[in-house]
Amino acid sequence: MKNNLFIIKGFIIYSFILLGLLTSNSLRAASNVWDVLRKEFRVSHEVTRPEVQEQIRWLVAHPSYIDKVSRQSEPFIYHVIGEIKKRKLPGEIALLPMVESAYDPFVYSGAGAAGIWQLMPKTGRDLGLKQDWWLDSRKSIRPSTDAALNYLVYLNKFFNGNWILAFAAYDSGEGTIARAIKTTTRPGRPVNFWNLPVSRETKLYIPRILALAEVINNPKRYRINLPSIDYLPYFEEVNIGTQLDLNHAAKLAGVSYKEIKKLNPGLNRWTTPPHKPYKLLIPADNVKRFNLNLSNLAENKRTTWTKHHVKKGDNLYSIAGRYNTTVNMLKRVNQLTGNTVKQNQSILIPKSQGIVALAQSDQPSTKPDVDRTNSYQQRSTKKKLYTIKRGDSLSAIAKRNRTKVKIIISLNPGLKKTTILKLGRKIQIA
C-alpha cells in the first residue's frame, strides 16, 4: 500500500513538473515577436493574386532582406505591436514601416517624408507632430506611431472599413484613392483595389505588404528563417525634467551615444529642447542605472552651454564676440529670425563641445543597412541625390557636381572606387 502511495505521489509530482515545463515552453514560444504578430493578422493576404505572388518570389529569392529589416525593427516593433493590439487593429499595420522605411527612423524620402512611418511635413503637422529646429516628432517613435495609427484609423473609416484601400491611401493620399474609385466604380458597387488606376508605386505598395505578411505568417512554407526577437520592451520612457545633453544621457545610462540617438531620432540636435521638460527613451535594461545617476547629476552639468541674460546695450554681435562664437550660430540655436534682442531676454550660448556637436548633428543621416533592390523601393536619407546615367564614372560625377570622389564614397557606405555604377542607381553627392 505504501509503495502504491509513493508511486502515486511520484506520478503527481512528475505531472506537475511536466505541466510546468510545457507551460514554460508555451510562454517562451508566445514571447516571440512573430508569434504575437501572427495572432493579430486580420487582412486577407490575397496570395492567389499574381502581384502578390511576384513579391513573394522576390522575398524568397532575397532572404537577407527580411533578415535585415527584421533586425532593424527590433528596438521598435514591440512598441508598435503593443499600440496596434491596444487599439485592436490588424497586425499587418506593423509591416508598413518595413516597406516605408525598413524600420530606420533616420530615413528621409526624396519628397521629404521622415521616420519609420515616412510622414510628410504637412501630414505630420496635421496630425499634431511638432517640427522645429530642435525636434522632428515625425522621427520620434512614440508620437509618430500614435499619429500614424490615428491616421490609419481615419483612413479605414473613410473607406468603409476596407484596410487595403486604407493602406493604399496611406501611401498616396485619400483624395487620390477616392478619385480613382469614382472613375472606375459605380455607386453602391464593391470596390476592387486591383482595378483602380493608381500610381505604379501604390500598385506595388499593397502587394509588398501582403507578401511580407504571408511570408511571416508561413515562414516554413517559404523556407524563410525569421530572426528570433523576444516580445519584450526594448526601451522605457523617462521624464528627465530640464534640458540634458545626449552624450551625458548615454554616460548616465551606461550605453553608447549611438544607442541613445537611435532610440530618440526625433531630436535634431545634440541635446533635448530647452525651456521645457522632456521624456527620453532609455534602453529598458539601463533605466534604473540612468535614473540613479541622473538624480546625482548637478544642474549645471546637464548641458554643454550657458545662458546669457541680455543687458542694456547688448546686441547679437557683442554677445557673439564675448563668448567667442558667431551671430549665425546664436540665431540658429535660439531660432531668431532677426538680429535684434530684447533686454532681459535669455540667449543660449553653446560651449565648445556643443558647437562641435551642433556641426555633427547637421550632417546627413547614414544610409539604412537594408537591401532594397528590385521592386522594394529605396528610401533615401540623402539631401542631394544623383541618378547614374550611361557612361558615368565617380570622377566625372564629382567634377560635374563640384565635389570630390572621396566625399561621394564617404556618403555612400559600400561604394568604392572600383564599384561598377549601375544605370539608374541613386547615390548621395552632398
XYZ file of C-alpha atoms in Angstrom, residues 130-332:
203
model
C 5.996 69.109 -33.738
C 8.654 70.024 -36.293
C 11.198 72.699 -35.480
C 14.946 73.269 -35.252
C 15.210 71.160 -32.102
C 12.727 68.412 -32.748
C 11.077 66.494 -35.578
C 8.416 64.337 -33.968
C 7.819 62.528 -37.258
C 11.005 60.635 -36.379
C 10.190 60.188 -32.663
C 8.973 56.619 -32.189
C 6.113 57.081 -29.728
C 4.393 60.208 -31.111
C 4.880 59.187 -34.755
C 3.401 55.725 -34.112
C 0.445 57.287 -32.327
C -0.067 59.734 -35.201
C 0.293 57.074 -37.915
C -2.226 54.774 -36.228
C -4.669 57.662 -35.792
C -4.297 58.420 -39.482
C -4.836 54.774 -40.469
C -7.958 54.523 -38.301
C -9.292 57.637 -40.043
C -8.487 56.203 -43.488
C -10.158 52.902 -42.624
C -13.357 54.716 -41.645
C -13.109 56.925 -44.737
C -13.092 53.806 -46.931
C -15.854 51.999 -45.025
C -13.650 49.515 -43.184
C -11.568 48.439 -46.200
C -7.987 48.092 -44.926
C -6.488 47.526 -48.375
C -7.857 50.889 -49.502
C -6.702 52.454 -46.222
C -3.145 51.188 -46.821
C -3.246 52.444 -50.414
C -4.436 55.850 -49.211
C -1.669 55.929 -46.602
C 0.773 55.635 -49.484
C -0.828 58.037 -51.960
C -3.460 60.045 -50.051
C -7.175 59.515 -49.536
C -8.050 62.039 -52.252
C -6.089 60.099 -54.851
C -7.764 56.799 -53.976
C -11.212 58.388 -53.714
C -10.843 59.873 -57.216
C -9.643 56.531 -58.571
C -12.709 54.831 -57.081
C -15.012 57.481 -58.519
C -13.695 56.979 -62.058
C -13.911 53.167 -62.074
C -16.618 52.046 -59.652
C -20.353 52.603 -59.865
C -22.041 53.900 -56.694
C -23.108 51.067 -54.408
C -20.820 48.506 -56.061
C -17.915 46.895 -54.131
C -14.511 48.463 -54.712
C -11.706 46.292 -56.078
C -8.315 47.849 -55.385
C -6.655 45.829 -58.151
C -8.790 47.551 -60.793
C -8.073 51.100 -59.633
C -5.989 53.453 -61.818
C -3.332 54.281 -59.223
C 0.375 55.059 -59.481
C 2.954 52.334 -60.058
C 4.295 52.893 -56.528
C 0.877 52.282 -54.969
C 0.297 49.263 -57.225
C 3.483 47.769 -55.779
C 2.929 49.016 -52.231
C -0.070 46.808 -51.438
C 1.397 43.511 -52.747
C 4.618 44.248 -50.838
C 2.729 44.469 -47.555
C 0.608 41.401 -48.294
C 3.632 39.373 -49.404
C 5.538 40.249 -46.236
C 2.528 39.271 -44.131
C 2.146 35.970 -45.982
C 5.823 35.034 -45.633
C 5.903 35.981 -41.942
C 2.695 34.022 -41.412
C 4.105 30.907 -43.117
C 7.911 31.055 -42.956
C 8.365 27.269 -43.198
C 6.276 27.080 -46.344
C 8.589 29.611 -47.989
C 11.768 28.342 -46.297
C 12.433 31.692 -44.655
C 14.258 31.854 -41.315
C 12.920 34.760 -39.287
C 15.404 36.091 -36.723
C 14.306 35.398 -33.161
C 13.141 38.603 -31.454
C 11.756 38.417 -27.926
C 8.425 40.125 -27.393
C 9.776 42.332 -24.626
C 10.024 46.127 -24.248
C 13.284 47.412 -25.693
C 13.007 50.868 -24.137
C 11.237 52.837 -21.419
C 10.208 56.482 -21.414
C 11.873 58.558 -18.683
C 10.892 62.095 -17.714
C 14.289 63.777 -17.444
C 12.993 67.180 -16.372
C 15.088 70.027 -17.740
C 17.445 70.009 -20.700
C 20.057 67.251 -20.942
C 22.869 66.604 -23.416
C 22.589 63.251 -25.178
C 26.259 62.485 -24.517
C 25.554 62.888 -20.795
C 22.415 60.735 -21.127
C 24.446 57.959 -22.743
C 27.059 58.016 -19.977
C 24.401 58.084 -17.258
C 22.709 55.034 -18.792
C 25.959 53.210 -19.496
C 25.292 52.913 -23.232
C 26.729 54.467 -26.378
C 25.701 57.843 -27.776
C 24.626 55.960 -30.911
C 22.163 53.857 -28.870
C 20.585 56.928 -27.269
C 20.346 58.647 -30.643
C 18.782 55.535 -32.200
C 16.004 55.498 -29.604
C 15.480 59.267 -29.793
C 15.787 60.001 -33.520
C 13.371 62.921 -33.336
C 15.979 65.044 -31.569
C 17.627 67.112 -34.293
C 20.456 68.356 -32.064
C 22.926 67.071 -29.516
C 20.583 67.827 -26.630
C 16.922 67.779 -25.637
C 14.977 71.012 -26.320
C 15.450 73.920 -23.878
C 12.851 75.625 -21.703
C 10.682 72.532 -21.202
C 10.696 69.065 -19.578
C 11.343 66.201 -21.973
C 10.727 62.448 -21.961
C 13.734 60.493 -23.206
C 13.689 56.857 -24.348
C 16.273 54.756 -22.491
C 17.084 51.043 -23.038
C 14.856 49.113 -20.632
C 17.773 47.272 -19.011
C 19.525 50.558 -18.217
C 16.682 52.658 -16.801
C 17.482 52.072 -13.111
C 21.122 52.982 -13.615
C 20.143 56.059 -15.631
C 17.669 57.339 -13.028
C 20.141 56.843 -10.187
C 22.944 58.664 -11.987
C 20.629 61.434 -13.189
C 19.461 62.119 -9.637
C 23.092 62.686 -8.640
C 23.926 64.954 -11.592
C 24.384 68.629 -10.719
C 22.072 71.019 -12.567
C 24.976 72.953 -14.089
C 26.441 69.734 -15.535
C 23.382 68.768 -17.600
C 24.261 70.745 -20.743
C 27.281 71.896 -22.723
C 26.239 75.519 -22.881
C 25.369 78.524 -20.782
C 22.707 81.245 -20.735
C 23.261 84.948 -21.276
C 20.674 87.418 -19.983
C 20.539 90.377 -22.343
C 21.512 93.665 -20.708
C 21.063 97.230 -21.873
C 23.345 97.911 -24.832
C 23.743 94.241 -25.773
C 23.293 93.025 -29.333
C 23.978 89.744 -31.076
C 27.358 90.926 -32.352
C 28.609 91.948 -28.913
C 27.264 88.749 -27.330
C 28.858 86.578 -30.029
C 32.200 88.338 -29.548
C 32.052 87.945 -25.779
C 31.546 84.191 -26.000
C 33.813 83.568 -28.994
C 31.020 82.334 -31.257
C 29.169 83.692 -34.294
C 25.944 85.615 -34.808
C 24.666 82.910 -37.160
C 25.284 80.257 -34.500
C 23.358 82.270 -31.889
C 20.486 82.820 -34.310
C 20.281 79.127 -35.153
